Backbone as numpy.savetxt, mean C-alpha at the origin, in Angstrom:
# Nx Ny Nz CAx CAy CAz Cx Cy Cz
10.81 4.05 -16.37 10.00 5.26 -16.37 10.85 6.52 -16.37
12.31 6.61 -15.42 13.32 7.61 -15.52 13.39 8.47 -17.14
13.49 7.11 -17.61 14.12 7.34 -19.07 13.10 7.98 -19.85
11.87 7.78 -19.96 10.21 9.02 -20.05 10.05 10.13 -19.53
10.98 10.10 -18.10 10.86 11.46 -17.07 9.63 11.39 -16.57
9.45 10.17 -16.04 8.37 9.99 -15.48 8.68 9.38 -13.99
7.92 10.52 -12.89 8.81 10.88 -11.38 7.95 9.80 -10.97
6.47 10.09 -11.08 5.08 9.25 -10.23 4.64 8.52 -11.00
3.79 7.47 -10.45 2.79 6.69 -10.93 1.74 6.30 -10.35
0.62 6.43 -10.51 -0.34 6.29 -9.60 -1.08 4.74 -10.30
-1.06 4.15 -9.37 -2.03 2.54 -9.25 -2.83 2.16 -8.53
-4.16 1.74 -9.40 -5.02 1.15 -8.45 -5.26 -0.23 -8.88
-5.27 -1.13 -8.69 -4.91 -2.49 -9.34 -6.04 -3.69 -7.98
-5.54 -4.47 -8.55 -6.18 -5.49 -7.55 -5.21 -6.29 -6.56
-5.10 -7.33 -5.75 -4.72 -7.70 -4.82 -3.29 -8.12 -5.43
-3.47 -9.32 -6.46 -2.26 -9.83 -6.64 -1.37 -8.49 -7.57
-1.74 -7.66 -8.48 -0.60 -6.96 -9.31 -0.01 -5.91 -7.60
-1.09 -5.29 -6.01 -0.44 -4.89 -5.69 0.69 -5.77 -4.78
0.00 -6.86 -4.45 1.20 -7.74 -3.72 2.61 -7.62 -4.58
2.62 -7.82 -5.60 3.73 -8.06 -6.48 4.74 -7.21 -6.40
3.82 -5.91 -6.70 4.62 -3.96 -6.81 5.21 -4.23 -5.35
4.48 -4.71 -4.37 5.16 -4.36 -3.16 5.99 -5.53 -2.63
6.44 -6.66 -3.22 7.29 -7.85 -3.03 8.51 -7.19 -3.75
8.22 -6.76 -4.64 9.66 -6.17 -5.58 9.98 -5.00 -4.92
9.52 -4.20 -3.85 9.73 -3.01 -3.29 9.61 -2.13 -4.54
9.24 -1.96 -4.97 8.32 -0.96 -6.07 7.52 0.17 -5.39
6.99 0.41 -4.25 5.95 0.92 -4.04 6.68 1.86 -2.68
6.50 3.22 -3.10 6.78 4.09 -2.04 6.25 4.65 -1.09
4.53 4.72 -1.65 3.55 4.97 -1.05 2.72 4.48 -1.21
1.89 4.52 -0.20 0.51 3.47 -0.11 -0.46 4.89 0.06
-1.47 5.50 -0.60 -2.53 6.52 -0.28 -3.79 5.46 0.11
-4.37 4.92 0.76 -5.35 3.72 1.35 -6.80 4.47 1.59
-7.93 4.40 0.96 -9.31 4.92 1.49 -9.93 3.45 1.60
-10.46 3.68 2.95 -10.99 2.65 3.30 -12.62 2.96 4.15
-13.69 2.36 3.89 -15.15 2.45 4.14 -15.06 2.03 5.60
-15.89 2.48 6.38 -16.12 1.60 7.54 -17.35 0.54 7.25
-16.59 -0.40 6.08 -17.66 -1.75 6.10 -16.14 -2.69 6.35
-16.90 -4.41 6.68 -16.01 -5.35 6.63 -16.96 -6.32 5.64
-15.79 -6.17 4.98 -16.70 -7.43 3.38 -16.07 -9.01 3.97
-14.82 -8.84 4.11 -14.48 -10.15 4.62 -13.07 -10.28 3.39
-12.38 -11.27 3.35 -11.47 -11.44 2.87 -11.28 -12.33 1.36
-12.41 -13.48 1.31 -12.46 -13.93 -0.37 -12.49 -13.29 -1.43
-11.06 -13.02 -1.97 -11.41 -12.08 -3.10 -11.61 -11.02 -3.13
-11.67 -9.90 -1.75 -11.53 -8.93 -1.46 -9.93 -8.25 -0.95
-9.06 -8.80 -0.93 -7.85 -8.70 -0.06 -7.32 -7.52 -1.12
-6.42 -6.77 -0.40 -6.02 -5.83 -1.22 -4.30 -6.16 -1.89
-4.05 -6.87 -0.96 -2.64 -7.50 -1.23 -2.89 -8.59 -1.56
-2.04 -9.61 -2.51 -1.65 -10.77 -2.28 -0.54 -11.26 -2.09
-0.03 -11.75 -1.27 1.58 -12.07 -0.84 1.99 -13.36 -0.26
3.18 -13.59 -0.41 3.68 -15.00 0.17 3.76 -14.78 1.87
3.45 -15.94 1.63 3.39 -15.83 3.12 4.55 -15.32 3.99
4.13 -15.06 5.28 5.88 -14.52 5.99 5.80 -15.57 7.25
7.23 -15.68 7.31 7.19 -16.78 8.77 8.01 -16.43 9.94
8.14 -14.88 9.73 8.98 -14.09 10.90 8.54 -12.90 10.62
8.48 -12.48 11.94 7.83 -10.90 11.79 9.26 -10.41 11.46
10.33 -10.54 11.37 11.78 -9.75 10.82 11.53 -9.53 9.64
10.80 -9.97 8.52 10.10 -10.20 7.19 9.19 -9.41 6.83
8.57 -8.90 7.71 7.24 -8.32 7.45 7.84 -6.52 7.34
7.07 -6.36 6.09 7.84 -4.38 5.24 7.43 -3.43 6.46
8.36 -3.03 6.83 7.66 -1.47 7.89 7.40 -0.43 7.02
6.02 -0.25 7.58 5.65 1.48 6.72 5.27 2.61 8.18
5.39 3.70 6.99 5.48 4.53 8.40 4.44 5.31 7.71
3.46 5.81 9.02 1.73 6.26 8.82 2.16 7.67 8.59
1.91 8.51 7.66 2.35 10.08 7.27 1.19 10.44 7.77
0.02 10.55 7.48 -1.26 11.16 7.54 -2.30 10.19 7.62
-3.53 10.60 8.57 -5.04 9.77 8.42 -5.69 11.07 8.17
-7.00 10.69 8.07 -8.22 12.23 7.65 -9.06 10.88 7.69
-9.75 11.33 8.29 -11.57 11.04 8.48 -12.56 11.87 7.15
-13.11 11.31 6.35 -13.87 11.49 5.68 -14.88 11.12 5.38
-16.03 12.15 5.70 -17.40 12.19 6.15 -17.56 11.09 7.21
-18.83 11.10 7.88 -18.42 10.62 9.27 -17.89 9.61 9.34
-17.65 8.70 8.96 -16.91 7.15 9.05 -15.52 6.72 8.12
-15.54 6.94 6.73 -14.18 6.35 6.33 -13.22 7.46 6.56
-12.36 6.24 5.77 -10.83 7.08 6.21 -9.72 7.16 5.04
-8.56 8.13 5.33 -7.78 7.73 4.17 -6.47 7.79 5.45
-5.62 6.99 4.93 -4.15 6.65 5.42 -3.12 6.81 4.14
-2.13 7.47 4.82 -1.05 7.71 3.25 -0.13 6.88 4.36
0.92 6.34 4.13 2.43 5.29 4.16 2.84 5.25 3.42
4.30 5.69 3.71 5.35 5.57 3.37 6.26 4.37 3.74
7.10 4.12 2.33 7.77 2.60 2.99 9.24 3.54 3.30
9.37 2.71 4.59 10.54 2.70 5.33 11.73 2.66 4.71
11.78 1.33 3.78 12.46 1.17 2.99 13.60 2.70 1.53
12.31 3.36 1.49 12.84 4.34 0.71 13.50 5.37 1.09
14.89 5.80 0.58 15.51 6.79 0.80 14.82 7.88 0.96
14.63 8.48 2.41 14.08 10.04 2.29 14.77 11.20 1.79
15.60 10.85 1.40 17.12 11.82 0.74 16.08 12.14 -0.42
């Protein structure tokens, strides 16, 4: 994308293309709106990922911002840890 001059990319995808972006560490930010419903997890998951068998494994993100929008949902922005803040 450098080579286009292309800085951002914005994705909204389904579970497995975002598991993937974020297994390859691809993903710098997470912007997350989420409903206050629970659908449940078949086919709803937003990630799909291999499993982890140590929490030493598991990506730290760090919570930048929440906002409440209208009375119940929410949005969360994260940042991965991982990325140079330089």
């Amino acid at each position: 994308l450098a080579e286009y001059e292309i800085g951002e990319l914005m994705i909204e995808a389904g579970s497995t293309l975002n598991g993937a972006l974020l297994q390859e560490n691809l993903v710098d930010e997470i912007i997350w709106f989420q409903a206050a419903k629970i659908l449940g997890d078949k086919g709803r998951s937003v990630f799909t990922l291999n499993e982890l068998t140590s929490m030493a494994d598991v990506p730290l993100w760090q919570l930048v911002s929440n906002q409440t929008i209208g009375e119940s949902d929410i949005c969360l922005t994260l940042k991965n840890s991982l990325v140079d803040a330089t």
